[in-house]
Coordinates of C-alpha atoms and ligand atoms in Angstrom, one line a residue:
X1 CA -2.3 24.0 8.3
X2 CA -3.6 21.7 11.1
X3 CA -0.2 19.4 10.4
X4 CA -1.6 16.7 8.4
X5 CA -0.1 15.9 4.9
X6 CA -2.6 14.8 2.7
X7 CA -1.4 12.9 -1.1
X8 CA -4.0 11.9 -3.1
X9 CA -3.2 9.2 -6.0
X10 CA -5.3 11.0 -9.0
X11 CA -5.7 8.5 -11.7
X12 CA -9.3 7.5 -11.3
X13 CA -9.7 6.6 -15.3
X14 CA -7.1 3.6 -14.9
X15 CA -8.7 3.0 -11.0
X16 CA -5.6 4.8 -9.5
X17 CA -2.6 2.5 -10.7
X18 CA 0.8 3.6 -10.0
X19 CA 3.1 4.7 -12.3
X20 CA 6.5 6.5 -12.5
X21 CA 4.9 9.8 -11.4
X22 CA 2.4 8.7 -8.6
X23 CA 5.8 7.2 -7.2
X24 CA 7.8 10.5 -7.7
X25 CA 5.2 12.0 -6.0
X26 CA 5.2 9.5 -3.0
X27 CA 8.9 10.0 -3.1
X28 CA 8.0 14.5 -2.9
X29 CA 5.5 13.3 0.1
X30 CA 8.2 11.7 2.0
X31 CA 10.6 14.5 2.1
X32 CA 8.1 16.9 2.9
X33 CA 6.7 15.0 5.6
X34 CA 10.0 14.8 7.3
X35 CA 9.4 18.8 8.0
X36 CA 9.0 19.1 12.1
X37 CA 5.1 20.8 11.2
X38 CA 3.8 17.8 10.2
X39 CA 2.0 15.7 12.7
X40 CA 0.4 13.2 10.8
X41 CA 0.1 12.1 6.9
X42 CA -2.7 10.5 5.0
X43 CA -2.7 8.8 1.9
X44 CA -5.8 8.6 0.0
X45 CA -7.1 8.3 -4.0
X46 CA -9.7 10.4 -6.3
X47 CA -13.4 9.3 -6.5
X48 CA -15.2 5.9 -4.6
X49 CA -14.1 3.2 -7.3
X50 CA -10.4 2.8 -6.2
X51 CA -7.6 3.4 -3.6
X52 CA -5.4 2.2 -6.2
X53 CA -5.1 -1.0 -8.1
X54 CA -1.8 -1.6 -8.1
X55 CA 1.1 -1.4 -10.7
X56 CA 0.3 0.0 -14.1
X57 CA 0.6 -2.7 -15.8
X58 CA 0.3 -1.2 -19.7
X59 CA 3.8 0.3 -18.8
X60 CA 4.8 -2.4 -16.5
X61 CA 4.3 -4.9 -18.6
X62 CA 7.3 -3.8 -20.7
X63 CA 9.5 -4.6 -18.1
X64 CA 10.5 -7.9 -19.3
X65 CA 13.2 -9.2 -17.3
X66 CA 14.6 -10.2 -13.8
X67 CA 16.9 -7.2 -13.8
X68 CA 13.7 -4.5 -15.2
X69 CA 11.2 -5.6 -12.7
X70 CA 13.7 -5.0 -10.1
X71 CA 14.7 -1.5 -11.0
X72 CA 11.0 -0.7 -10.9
X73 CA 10.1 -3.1 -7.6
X74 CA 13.3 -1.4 -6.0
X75 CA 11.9 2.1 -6.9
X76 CA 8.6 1.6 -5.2
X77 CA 9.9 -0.4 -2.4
X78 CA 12.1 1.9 -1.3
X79 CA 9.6 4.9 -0.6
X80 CA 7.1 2.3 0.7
X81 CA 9.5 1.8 3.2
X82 CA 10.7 5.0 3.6
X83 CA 6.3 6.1 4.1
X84 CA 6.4 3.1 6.6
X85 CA 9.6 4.4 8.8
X86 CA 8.5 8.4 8.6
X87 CA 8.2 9.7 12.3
X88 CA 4.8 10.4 12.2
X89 CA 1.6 8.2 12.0
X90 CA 0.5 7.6 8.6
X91 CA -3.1 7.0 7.5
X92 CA -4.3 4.9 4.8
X93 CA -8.1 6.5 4.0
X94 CA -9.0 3.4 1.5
X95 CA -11.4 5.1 -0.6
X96 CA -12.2 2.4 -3.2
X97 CA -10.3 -0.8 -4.2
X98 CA -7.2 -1.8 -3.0
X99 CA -5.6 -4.8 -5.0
X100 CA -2.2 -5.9 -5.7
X101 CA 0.2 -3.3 -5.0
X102 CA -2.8 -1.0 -3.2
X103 CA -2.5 -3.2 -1.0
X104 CA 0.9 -3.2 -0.4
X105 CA 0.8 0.9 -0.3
X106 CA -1.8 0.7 2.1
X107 CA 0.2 -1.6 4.5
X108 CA 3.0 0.2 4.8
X109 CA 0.9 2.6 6.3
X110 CA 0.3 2.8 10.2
X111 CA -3.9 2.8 10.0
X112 CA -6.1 2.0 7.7
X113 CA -9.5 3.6 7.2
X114 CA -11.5 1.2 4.9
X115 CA -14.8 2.1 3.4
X116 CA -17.4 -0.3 4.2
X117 CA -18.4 -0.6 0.0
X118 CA -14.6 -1.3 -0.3
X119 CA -13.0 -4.3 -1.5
X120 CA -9.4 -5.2 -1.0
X121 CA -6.8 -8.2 -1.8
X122 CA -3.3 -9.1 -2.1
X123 CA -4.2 -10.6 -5.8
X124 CA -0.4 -10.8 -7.2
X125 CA -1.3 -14.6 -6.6
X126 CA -3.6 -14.2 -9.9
X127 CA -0.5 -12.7 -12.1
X128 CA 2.1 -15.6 -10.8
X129 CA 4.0 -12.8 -9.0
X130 CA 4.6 -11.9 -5.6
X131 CA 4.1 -9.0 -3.5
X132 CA 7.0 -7.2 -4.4
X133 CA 6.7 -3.8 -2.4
X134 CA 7.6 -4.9 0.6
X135 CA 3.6 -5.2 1.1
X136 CA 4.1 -8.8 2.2
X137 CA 6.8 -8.4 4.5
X138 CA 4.4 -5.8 6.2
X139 CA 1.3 -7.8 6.4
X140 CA 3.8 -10.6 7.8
X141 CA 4.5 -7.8 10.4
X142 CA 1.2 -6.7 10.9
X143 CA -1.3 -9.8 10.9
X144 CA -1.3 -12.8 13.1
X145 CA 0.6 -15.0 11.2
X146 CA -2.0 -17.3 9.5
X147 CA -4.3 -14.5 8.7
X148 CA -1.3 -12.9 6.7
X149 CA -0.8 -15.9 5.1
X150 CA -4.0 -16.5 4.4
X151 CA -4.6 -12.7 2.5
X152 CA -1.2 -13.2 0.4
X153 CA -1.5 -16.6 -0.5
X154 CA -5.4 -16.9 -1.2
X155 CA -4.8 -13.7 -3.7
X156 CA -8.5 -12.7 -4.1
X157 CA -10.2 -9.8 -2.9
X158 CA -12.2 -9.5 0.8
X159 CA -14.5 -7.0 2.3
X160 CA -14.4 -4.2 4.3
X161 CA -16.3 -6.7 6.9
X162 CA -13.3 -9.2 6.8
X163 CA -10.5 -6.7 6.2
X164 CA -11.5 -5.4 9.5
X165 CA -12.0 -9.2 10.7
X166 CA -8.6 -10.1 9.9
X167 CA -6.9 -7.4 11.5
X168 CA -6.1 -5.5 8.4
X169 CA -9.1 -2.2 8.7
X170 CA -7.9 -0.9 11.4
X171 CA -11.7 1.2 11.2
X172 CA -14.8 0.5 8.9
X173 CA -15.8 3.8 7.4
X174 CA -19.7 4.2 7.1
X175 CA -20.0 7.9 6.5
X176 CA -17.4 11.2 6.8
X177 CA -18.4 11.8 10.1
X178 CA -16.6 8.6 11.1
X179 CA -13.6 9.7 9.6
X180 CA -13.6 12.8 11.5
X181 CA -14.0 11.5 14.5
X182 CA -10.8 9.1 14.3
X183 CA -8.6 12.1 13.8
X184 CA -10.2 14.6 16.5
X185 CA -9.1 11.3 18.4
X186 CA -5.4 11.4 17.0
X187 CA -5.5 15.5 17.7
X188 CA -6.2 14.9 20.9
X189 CA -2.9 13.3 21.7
X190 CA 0.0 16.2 21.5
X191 CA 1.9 15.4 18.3
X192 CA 5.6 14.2 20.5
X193 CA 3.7 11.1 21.8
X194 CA 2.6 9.5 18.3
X195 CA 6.2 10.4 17.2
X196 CA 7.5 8.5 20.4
X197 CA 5.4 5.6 19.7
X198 CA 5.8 5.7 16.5
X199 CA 9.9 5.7 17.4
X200 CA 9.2 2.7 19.2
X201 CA 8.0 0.5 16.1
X202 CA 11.0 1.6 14.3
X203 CA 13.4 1.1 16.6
X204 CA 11.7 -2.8 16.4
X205 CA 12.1 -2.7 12.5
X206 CA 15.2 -1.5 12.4
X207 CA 16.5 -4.6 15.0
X208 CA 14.5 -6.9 13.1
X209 CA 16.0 -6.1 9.8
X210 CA 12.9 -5.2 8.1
X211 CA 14.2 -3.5 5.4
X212 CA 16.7 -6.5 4.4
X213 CA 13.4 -8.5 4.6
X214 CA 11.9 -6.2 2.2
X215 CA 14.7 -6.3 -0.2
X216 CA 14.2 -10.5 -0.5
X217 CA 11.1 -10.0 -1.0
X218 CA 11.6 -7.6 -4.0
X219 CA 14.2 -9.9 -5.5
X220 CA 12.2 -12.9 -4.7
X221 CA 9.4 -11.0 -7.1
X222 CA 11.6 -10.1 -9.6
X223 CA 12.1 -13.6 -10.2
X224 CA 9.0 -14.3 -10.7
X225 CA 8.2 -11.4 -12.5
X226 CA 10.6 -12.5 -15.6
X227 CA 9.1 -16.2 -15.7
X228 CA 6.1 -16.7 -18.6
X229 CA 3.4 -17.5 -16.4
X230 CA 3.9 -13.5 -15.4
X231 CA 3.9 -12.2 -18.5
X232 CA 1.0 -14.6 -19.8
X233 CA -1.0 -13.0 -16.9
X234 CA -0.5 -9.4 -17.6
X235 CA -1.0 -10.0 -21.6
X236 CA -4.6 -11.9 -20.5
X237 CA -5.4 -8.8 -18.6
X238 CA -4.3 -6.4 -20.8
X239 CA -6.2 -8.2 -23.8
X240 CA -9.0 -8.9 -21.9
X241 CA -12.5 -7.8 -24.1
X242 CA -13.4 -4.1 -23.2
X243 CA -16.6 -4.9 -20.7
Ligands
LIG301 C1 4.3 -5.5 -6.9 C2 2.9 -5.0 -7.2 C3 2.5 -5.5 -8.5 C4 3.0 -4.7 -9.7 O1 2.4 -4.7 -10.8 O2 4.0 -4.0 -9.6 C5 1.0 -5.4 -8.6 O3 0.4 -4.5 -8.3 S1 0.3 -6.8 -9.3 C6 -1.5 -6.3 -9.5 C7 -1.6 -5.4 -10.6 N1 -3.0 -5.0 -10.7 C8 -4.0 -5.7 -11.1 O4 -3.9 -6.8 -11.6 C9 -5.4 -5.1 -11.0 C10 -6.0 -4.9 -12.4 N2 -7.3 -4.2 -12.3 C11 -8.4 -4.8 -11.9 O5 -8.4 -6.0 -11.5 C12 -9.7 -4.0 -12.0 O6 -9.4 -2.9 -12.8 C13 -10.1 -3.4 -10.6 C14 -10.7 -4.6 -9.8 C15 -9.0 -2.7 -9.9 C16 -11.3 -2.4 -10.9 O7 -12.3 -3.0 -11.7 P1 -13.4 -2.1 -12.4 O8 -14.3 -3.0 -13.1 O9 -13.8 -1.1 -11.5 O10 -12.5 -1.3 -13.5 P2 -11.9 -1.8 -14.9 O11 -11.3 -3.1 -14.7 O12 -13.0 -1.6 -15.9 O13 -10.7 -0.8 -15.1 C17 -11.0 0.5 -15.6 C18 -9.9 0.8 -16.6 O14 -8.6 0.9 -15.9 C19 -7.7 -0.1 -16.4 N3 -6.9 -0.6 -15.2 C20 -7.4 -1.0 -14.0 N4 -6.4 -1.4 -13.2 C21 -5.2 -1.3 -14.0 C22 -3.8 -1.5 -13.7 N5 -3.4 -2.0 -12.5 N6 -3.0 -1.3 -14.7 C23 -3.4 -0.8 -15.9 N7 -4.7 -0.6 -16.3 C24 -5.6 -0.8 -15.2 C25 -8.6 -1.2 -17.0 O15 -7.8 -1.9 -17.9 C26 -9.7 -0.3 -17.6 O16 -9.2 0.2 -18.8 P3 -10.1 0.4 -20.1 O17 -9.2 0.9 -21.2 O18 -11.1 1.4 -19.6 O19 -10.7 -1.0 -20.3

């Protein structure tokens, strides 16, 4: 094993959304990432069509109330956060689409690798919710402020061309070879200094209350998340003819 920790969200027939058990797996990832051996993580989805497409909403959309959505928001914000803070660098390889939440899963991520057939959006905008896995907190932390603004509150979906204008790709992906070259890059830094840098952005987090300013932003969702313009949304979607 070379060190890197590969998870791969395998739900390609409903375009990767997350579930109970993708996030029990995430939760696995994290403690076995924390094992010294590992140098670097990537996270990463089956087939072209989708990095992941966010919550799954014909189970989420059970969760009726303030207090449901925030059992489930807490659940997935919590190892979002706990992905962002690991002492390693962690790689987002966007296979496919990344909306809502797949967004937010590929923010709290260090890099991200974005193929350049990929579109990607913060589109909660469209279901009258919120990010609400920390994913906005994170692109408040990661983009210059107006672009960040500008990706949550638009909620629609942008290339790989403007991901990587924005700040957001940290790479355009064009063929395998140019993924392969980005870590033969990464290997050729001994594994200490990434975790020392990586040590560094924490340390920042941790004195900026990032977490605290995750947890708002879950409650802040939840609220939404009860309110009938949500629901409405999700039952729009979820009815919507089959194409
Ligand atoms: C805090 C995060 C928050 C949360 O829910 O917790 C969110 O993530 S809000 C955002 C939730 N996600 C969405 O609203 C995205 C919904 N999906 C789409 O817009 C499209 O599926 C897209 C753009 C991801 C891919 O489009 P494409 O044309 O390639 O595929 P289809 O739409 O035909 O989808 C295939 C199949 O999968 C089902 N599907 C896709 N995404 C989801 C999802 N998130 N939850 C449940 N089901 C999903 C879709 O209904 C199709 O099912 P089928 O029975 O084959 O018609």
């Amino acid at each position: 094993m070379d060190g890197i920790m590969t998870f791969t969200i395998n739900r390609p027939e409903i375009r990767n959304a997350i579930n109970n058990e993708v996030t029990a797996g995430l939760e696995e990832l994290v403690e076995k990432a924390k094992h010294p051996s590992v140098r670097m993580v990537i996270i990463t989805a089956t087939g072209k069509q989708a990095f992941c497409s966010g919550g799954d909403l014909s189970v989420f959309h059970t969760l009726r109330t303030e207090q449901e959505a925030y059992g489930m928001l807490k659940r997935v914000s919590d190892v979002l956060y706990s992905i962002k803070t690991l002492p390693v660098p962690v790689v987002a390889l966007v296979n496919g689409v990344a909306v809502g939440g797949g967004c937010e899963i590929a923010t709290a991520c260090d890099y991200r690798l974005v193929w350049d057939h990929v579109k990607c959006g913060f589109i909660q905008g469209t279901l009258a919710i919120t990010s609400g896995w920390g994913g906005g907190t994170y692109l408040l932390e990661t983009l210059q402020h107006d672009q960040a603004l500008k990706m949550l509150s638009e909620a629609k979906v942008y290339t790989a061309n403007e991901l990587k204008d924005f700040g957001w790709a940290t790479d355009i992906i064009q063929e395998e070879r140019d993924i392969e070259v980005f870590f033969e890059r990464m290997k050729n830094i001994h594994p200490d200094v990434h975790r020392a840098y990586k040590e560094m952005a924490i340390r920042k987090w941790k004195k900026t209350d990032l977490q605290e300013r995750v947890e708002q932003e879950v409650r802040r969702c939840a609220i939404l998340w009860e309110k009938d313009p949500h629901h409405e949304a999700v039952d729009r979607f979820l009815n919507k003819p089959k194409s």
